[in-house]
């Protein structure tokens, strides 16, 4: 131990630390939870950034003993809530304020790092260029925002700090002017031609928020809403920008143990012998568990509603391991170091079994059987004897006849990779017994209610003795729609009686978390010479890895969405011919699971690459060809009567399709007509080895799972006329708490900050299936509206009575009352305030708690649509691709909050860009992961980004009270194929497998050259 | 995870540091910026028994002009300081340009010029840069010192001629000759990633545009930075025509590099990249030469 004296946020500290402790560990131990653990401990993510003598450094790569005599700053020293009862403070730092107001905060996990890096930058350089800002934050990875809004926020803060803007102007809510819209009408040009999409020209509202472009249909324009549709500040932004201890690991518990897991080093083996005695004997070890120590309960880790649409094939611990990274034993110890040491003392003898590492080998006759356990529970067509986790056969119309009627048939095989969600907050859970002997699970999850239901049998506890708390989540993207590690901590708490923290490292995220299903996809499409699609077939081999979890539903979605877009034209439009066959197989690789887009990006890579190639081969305009065959308003979703995840399918008519408008808007923004087919634009002066290209992809997604997933909400009125909104819905950084509050505020006629949102806790909030399937705004939103309407009705009844008492001459019935400006107003203008109503209800007359509850499930899953565009520059000698620009015009129905929604689009496009050009997970011949950190697995940084632009085409979806459809997943779908098509446009090389790495493109170019040489 | 236990020394002078290193022998390890060493210790890939932290040795942080027009850089000078120093950009404009390619600001705010050299990562920029610029290293130990040419310093991946009790103290960059030009070319999956192949080219031409000297240094395509002999043989004494440059590029990619196949690319592709990058680099360097 050494004494260290240093200044922390301006206050001198004398700490006693071990020589080897990093500053990250010391700060968190001392309660500075604004310094975040990104799991890497090697300087790759920047979540642990602090300022050391004014300069940003990674506190994970700095020993605490080294800061002797230095100045250290953390977010805790930057600014605080301005109003603390009778005490007023200086408030937030202008950088924090700008981050809040610009919508730069999504999950908020990396926000403290951004704020500190910005502070260091602006102290040195008060007038930075955008490029300098991007460089300054390049060391901080963010997986939510796409960096656009953080960069805008820092530029805005710079201008405030330079004194250019009256500070008051930023904070004051002047009511937000309507965003831009362009006149609708078929023959009006949607926007001036050419390249006008630079961020400077984006619209700045009076509250100085960068707004995305909007196209508003007349149906939407008719609705006058005061809260829905406005760029309200995120309800959780203030706490996140201060780095408050809001995340699962940001807590202290006396006696808390640290959990570690021994992961299998081999791909497929039986545990012949395991000896835990030495590990157990190590001082400081509280428990070591292997499969012999806990009950053998088969379950599925997929966070889905009951019954889980997939096989039950998983055990907390088993005598067999099925992938490198599978669990062998659990340890709980006083410190992380002791736990690690204990892992090294566990002696295991494996009996190796042959492993399947390539999905194409899984169903070969003599393939080893990965799931031979007798407890295996089948679902649908699963068949463990054939390593088949699921199988799907969907035939719509008469596909063979369609092929016969075609003039040409196009066939090709496409390959999509396994990729990682890579949320910056790793999986993390804390478990403990409460004073009622109920097990509390505080976990970073998207599905708290599913966690409780699924784990109850695994732990031997009834549901009623488990409480799951979801604090703030540092990103999930589907990775946390999995009951992945909660059982580890829970078993160890049961074994020891003590609180347990289990936090994944970045390496564990790569070897033992979930990922996107890799697939091989064969397309076969019949087309007439005029471009009419007569039949379309997709055959998929999907690799679920060692466990089946989301295999069926993800793979089903691949066809259900991507193959529904092109129904054909003419007679084919009325009865499309579509086939979708899929085998979902087991391999001895880490399981795939849910990842934003949920199978659909895997479908649109082949579909949209295929459509591009067909249109070019037929000499047709690629966009006209697509629109000719695309599904239209009022048509039946072709899959709705064919397949519903193993449940009974029921017809769904698609009521809103803004696809043509998306194409028009997107083309105008990117300047399609000036670039596509224009040879001059395709070359770069002075650089003969560079070529430019432009590409498009049209896509659709779904909104929620019909007849299945339910969301609930309750609202309670307080003495002052404010409301508690309790939702089971799970905000994982997406902004759902905010849009739900906006909907409640709209109905109740109050500002958004009168709605105190709490999500989610299985003890306190109503049930919600959780955050997945693009459903929260739609499903949980509808539930909130119902609850709010329930409350509004009670308020109006009481208000009518109160107004009558005050104005005996006035005739007023509850239906005539309007809730607005925190008042209940009669048609004649007489009113009572909501605070008066609340006091009246709680204390004065006919006392009652004004409260409402609502729940909602949907009979339909209205698809959002989008046109996604990409512009690239290709180096034809090296194969290097630079994506210069991404534009997405999207019909997500009514946009509840343009800032949070565009944040979703920007972040989604950025993840999808990784899928397009650099992200993939590969395994060696022993099944060991090649990528185990965020250096080798490259995700985009702020200084590597293309220009991102969003256009919202707002249709009014009649099935929702405010006309909304989903936003969050669809941006994942079209980027990779648009980039692939742009690459084709640039250099004529066809790449069938993404990501299009430099080497892959170089090989495709070589191939093209050798074909050309041949002719 | 916490590093394995070790003794921590924070000397405040070079003498004290050298004495400590001497007394520790094989147990001692220099801690410079720590951007490679501390992560390695966090993962227990490095388990030094003792650390000698140079961060409090003020006399190792400097950039000084030398009278001949070169520079002397103290080993502890941070990458971010080198990157922004006006004297460095004036005398060696290629240096800040290359240093900017290293990771990102947090790493460059801590990582040191000398630390990168001592670390000898085959994928790192600064070792190759030092070879291209004919740097000389002052290596000190208690009671002694020696000068080592950059070319002779790197023995293999993460291996140098440094003995455990020795410390790299200073890097001297001799002045760029009149008529010099330099270029840096790299290909990585994305801008901020490690290079799949990279080349630093420094050329000198006479008044007649004839090549007087050429130093082509490749990295990420072998175990250490590779100084091309072929380039010299073919180009020195001649006017560098496009054909001659192409020939050099072809030969280097065939005979002088030994790329492996790894996570960042196959050997075949890297060889191809070498060819393209050498051609582009030499062309650009000769264009810049004046
Ligand atoms: C996420 C990440 C990305 C990176 N990307 C790049 C990149 O793109 N390019 C690149 O070149 N580097 C990269 N690095 C490495 C970084 O530049 C290292 O900091 C640098 O290579 C080592 O310098 P250091 O001062 O941090 O040395 P340290 O980590 O302190 O030391 C490294 C080694 O050198 C020895 N050593 C250091 N100084 C001396 C001395 N004076 N005498 C004797 N021995 C000494 C140490 O004992 C140790 O063995 C990256 C690092 C990280 C964490």
mmCIF file with all atom_site columns, N, CA and C in Angstrom, chain B residues 40-67:
data_model
loop_
_atom_site.group_PDB
_atom_site.id
_atom_site.type_symbol
_atom_site.label_atom_id
_atom_site.label_alt_id
_atom_site.label_comp_id
_atom_site.label_asym_id
_atom_site.label_entity_id
_atom_site.label_seq_id
_atom_site.pdbx_PDB_ins_code
_atom_site.Cartn_x
_atom_site.Cartn_y
_atom_site.Cartn_z
_atom_site.occupancy
_atom_site.B_iso_or_equiv
_atom_site.pdbx_formal_charge
_atom_site.auth_seq_id
_atom_site.auth_comp_id
_atom_site.auth_asym_id
_atom_site.auth_atom_id
_atom_site.pdbx_PDB_model_num
ATOM 1  N N  . UNK B 1 40 ? -0.949 -4.534  -20.544 1.00 0.00 ? 40 UNK B N  1
ATOM 2  C CA . UNK B 1 40 ? -0.364 -5.877  -20.494 1.00 0.00 ? 40 UNK B CA 1
ATOM 3  C C  . UNK B 1 40 ? -0.336 -6.395  -19.059 1.00 0.00 ? 40 UNK B C  1
ATOM 4  N N  . UNK B 1 41 ? -0.115 -5.493  -18.114 1.00 0.00 ? 41 UNK B N  1
ATOM 5  C CA . UNK B 1 41 ? -0.108 -5.915  -16.702 1.00 0.00 ? 41 UNK B CA 1
ATOM 6  C C  . UNK B 1 41 ? -1.529 -6.179  -16.203 1.00 0.00 ? 41 UNK B C  1
ATOM 7  N N  . UNK B 1 42 ? -2.478 -5.355  -16.649 1.00 0.00 ? 42 UNK B N  1
ATOM 8  C CA . UNK B 1 42 ? -3.875 -5.596  -16.261 1.00 0.00 ? 42 UNK B CA 1
ATOM 9  C C  . UNK B 1 42 ? -4.306 -6.997  -16.667 1.00 0.00 ? 42 UNK B C  1
ATOM 10 N N  . UNK B 1 43 ? -3.808 -7.432  -17.791 1.00 0.00 ? 43 UNK B N  1
ATOM 11 C CA . UNK B 1 43 ? -4.169 -8.768  -18.277 1.00 0.00 ? 43 UNK B CA 1
ATOM 12 C C  . UNK B 1 43 ? -3.152 -9.821  -17.857 1.00 0.00 ? 43 UNK B C  1
ATOM 13 N N  . UNK B 1 44 ? -2.210 -9.390  -17.052 1.00 0.00 ? 44 UNK B N  1
ATOM 14 C CA . UNK B 1 44 ? -1.184 -10.286 -16.521 1.00 0.00 ? 44 UNK B CA 1
ATOM 15 C C  . UNK B 1 44 ? -0.391 -10.951 -17.627 1.00 0.00 ? 44 UNK B C  1
ATOM 16 N N  . UNK B 1 45 ? -0.314 -10.264 -18.764 1.00 0.00 ? 45 UNK B N  1
ATOM 17 C CA . UNK B 1 45 ? 0.569  -10.744 -19.810 1.00 0.00 ? 45 UNK B CA 1
ATOM 18 C C  . UNK B 1 45 ? 1.976  -10.265 -19.523 1.00 0.00 ? 45 UNK B C  1
ATOM 19 N N  . UNK B 1 46 ? 2.081  -9.203  -18.755 1.00 0.00 ? 46 UNK B N  1
ATOM 20 C CA . UNK B 1 46 ? 3.382  -8.787  -18.245 1.00 0.00 ? 46 UNK B CA 1
ATOM 21 C C  . UNK B 1 46 ? 3.283  -8.825  -16.722 1.00 0.00 ? 46 UNK B C  1
ATOM 22 N N  . UNK B 1 47 ? 4.290  -9.403  -16.075 1.00 0.00 ? 47 UNK B N  1
ATOM 23 C CA . UNK B 1 47 ? 4.302  -9.463  -14.616 1.00 0.00 ? 47 UNK B CA 1
ATOM 24 C C  . UNK B 1 47 ? 5.652  -9.029  -14.083 1.00 0.00 ? 47 UNK B C  1
ATOM 25 N N  . UNK B 1 48 ? 5.998  -7.766  -14.322 1.00 0.00 ? 48 UNK B N  1
ATOM 26 C CA . UNK B 1 48 ? 7.296  -7.322  -13.824 1.00 0.00 ? 48 UNK B CA 1
ATOM 27 C C  . UNK B 1 48 ? 7.313  -7.348  -12.303 1.00 0.00 ? 48 UNK B C  1
ATOM 28 N N  . UNK B 1 49 ? 8.475  -7.676  -11.755 1.00 0.00 ? 49 UNK B N  1
ATOM 29 C CA . UNK B 1 49 ? 8.592  -7.697  -10.291 1.00 0.00 ? 49 UNK B CA 1
ATOM 30 C C  . UNK B 1 49 ? 8.682  -6.275  -9.750  1.00 0.00 ? 49 UNK B C  1
ATOM 31 N N  . UNK B 1 50 ? 9.224  -5.379  -10.594 1.00 0.00 ? 50 UNK B N  1
ATOM 32 C CA . UNK B 1 50 ? 9.349  -3.994  -10.139 1.00 0.00 ? 50 UNK B CA 1
ATOM 33 C C  . UNK B 1 50 ? 9.202  -3.050  -11.319 1.00 0.00 ? 50 UNK B C  1
ATOM 34 N N  . UNK B 1 51 ? 8.576  -1.903  -11.044 1.00 0.00 ? 51 UNK B N  1
ATOM 35 C CA . UNK B 1 51 ? 8.427  -0.887  -12.081 1.00 0.00 ? 51 UNK B CA 1
ATOM 36 C C  . UNK B 1 51 ? 9.257  0.324   -11.720 1.00 0.00 ? 51 UNK B C  1
ATOM 37 N N  . UNK B 1 52 ? 9.981  0.840   -12.713 1.00 0.00 ? 52 UNK B N  1
ATOM 38 C CA . UNK B 1 52 ? 10.707 2.089   -12.509 1.00 0.00 ? 52 UNK B CA 1
ATOM 39 C C  . UNK B 1 52 ? 10.011 3.135   -13.377 1.00 0.00 ? 52 UNK B C  1
ATOM 40 N N  . UNK B 1 53 ? 9.223  3.956   -12.715 1.00 0.00 ? 53 UNK B N  1
ATOM 41 C CA . UNK B 1 53 ? 8.360  4.909   -13.411 1.00 0.00 ? 53 UNK B CA 1
ATOM 42 C C  . UNK B 1 53 ? 9.156  6.172   -13.750 1.00 0.00 ? 53 UNK B C  1
ATOM 43 N N  . UNK B 1 54 ? 9.239  6.492   -15.019 1.00 0.00 ? 54 UNK B N  1
ATOM 44 C CA . UNK B 1 54 ? 10.029 7.658   -15.435 1.00 0.00 ? 54 UNK B CA 1
ATOM 45 C C  . UNK B 1 54 ? 9.204  8.951   -15.492 1.00 0.00 ? 54 UNK B C  1
ATOM 46 N N  . UNK B 1 55 ? 7.923  8.857   -15.126 1.00 0.00 ? 55 UNK B N  1
ATOM 47 C CA . UNK B 1 55 ? 7.059  10.022  -15.313 1.00 0.00 ? 55 UNK B CA 1
ATOM 48 C C  . UNK B 1 55 ? 7.411  11.212  -14.426 1.00 0.00 ? 55 UNK B C  1
ATOM 49 N N  . UNK B 1 56 ? 8.186  10.968  -13.377 1.00 0.00 ? 56 UNK B N  1
ATOM 50 C CA . UNK B 1 56 ? 8.588  12.098  -12.529 1.00 0.00 ? 56 UNK B CA 1
ATOM 51 C C  . UNK B 1 56 ? 10.016 12.558  -12.836 1.00 0.00 ? 56 UNK B C  1
ATOM 52 N N  . UNK B 1 57 ? 10.615 11.952  -13.858 1.00 0.00 ? 57 UNK B N  1
ATOM 53 C CA . UNK B 1 57 ? 11.985 12.357  -14.213 1.00 0.00 ? 57 UNK B CA 1
ATOM 54 C C  . UNK B 1 57 ? 11.892 13.493  -15.227 1.00 0.00 ? 57 UNK B C  1
ATOM 55 N N  . UNK B 1 58 ? 11.845 14.710  -14.708 1.00 0.00 ? 58 UNK B N  1
ATOM 56 C CA . UNK B 1 58 ? 11.563 15.865  -15.554 1.00 0.00 ? 58 UNK B CA 1
ATOM 57 C C  . UNK B 1 58 ? 12.574 16.026  -16.687 1.00 0.00 ? 58 UNK B C  1
ATOM 58 N N  . UNK B 1 59 ? 13.830 15.625  -16.408 1.00 0.00 ? 59 UNK B N  1
ATOM 59 C CA . UNK B 1 59 ? 14.897 15.873  -17.398 1.00 0.00 ? 59 UNK B CA 1
ATOM 60 C C  . UNK B 1 59 ? 14.761 14.983  -18.638 1.00 0.00 ? 59 UNK B C  1
ATOM 61 N N  . UNK B 1 60 ? 13.765 14.092  -18.664 1.00 0.00 ? 60 UNK B N  1
ATOM 62 C CA . UNK B 1 60 ? 13.592 13.246  -19.857 1.00 0.00 ? 60 UNK B CA 1
ATOM 63 C C  . UNK B 1 60 ? 12.503 13.756  -20.799 1.00 0.00 ? 60 UNK B C  1
ATOM 64 N N  . UNK B 1 61 ? 11.907 14.870  -20.421 1.00 0.00 ? 61 UNK B N  1
ATOM 65 C CA . UNK B 1 61 ? 10.831 15.431  -21.251 1.00 0.00 ? 61 UNK B CA 1
ATOM 66 C C  . UNK B 1 61 ? 11.367 16.654  -21.982 1.00 0.00 ? 61 UNK B C  1
ATOM 67 N N  . UNK B 1 62 ? 11.728 16.550  -23.204 1.00 0.00 ? 62 UNK B N  1
ATOM 68 C CA . UNK B 1 62 ? 12.179 17.745  -23.922 1.00 0.00 ? 62 UNK B CA 1
ATOM 69 C C  . UNK B 1 62 ? 12.246 17.491  -25.428 1.00 0.00 ? 62 UNK B C  1
ATOM 70 N N  . UNK B 1 63 ? 12.182 18.575  -26.154 1.00 0.00 ? 63 UNK B N  1
ATOM 71 C CA . UNK B 1 63 ? 12.516 18.569  -27.579 1.00 0.00 ? 63 UNK B CA 1
ATOM 72 C C  . UNK B 1 63 ? 13.491 19.726  -27.772 1.00 0.00 ? 63 UNK B C  1
ATOM 73 N N  . UNK B 1 64 ? 14.718 19.382  -28.193 1.00 0.00 ? 64 UNK B N  1
ATOM 74 C CA . UNK B 1 64 ? 15.740 20.430  -28.320 1.00 0.00 ? 64 UNK B CA 1
ATOM 75 C C  . UNK B 1 64 ? 16.264 20.443  -29.737 1.00 0.00 ? 64 UNK B C  1
ATOM 76 N N  . UNK B 1 65 ? 16.466 21.646  -30.265 1.00 0.00 ? 65 UNK B N  1
ATOM 77 C CA . UNK B 1 65 ? 17.102 21.706  -31.579 1.00 0.00 ? 65 UNK B CA 1
ATOM 78 C C  . UNK B 1 65 ? 18.580 21.339  -31.437 1.00 0.00 ? 65 UNK B C  1
ATOM 79 N N  . UNK B 1 66 ? 19.117 20.636  -32.410 1.00 0.00 ? 66 UNK B N  1
ATOM 80 C CA . UNK B 1 66 ? 20.562 20.426  -32.396 1.00 0.00 ? 66 UNK B CA 1
ATOM 81 C C  . UNK B 1 66 ? 21.168 21.431  -33.370 1.00 0.00 ? 66 UNK B C  1
ATOM 82 N N  . UNK B 1 67 ? 22.452 21.724  -33.175 1.00 0.00 ? 67 UNK B N  1
ATOM 83 C CA . UNK B 1 67 ? 23.062 22.821  -33.932 1.00 0.00 ? 67 UNK B CA 1
ATOM 84 C C  . UNK B 1 67 ? 23.120 22.513  -35.423 1.00 0.00 ? 67 UNK B C  1
#
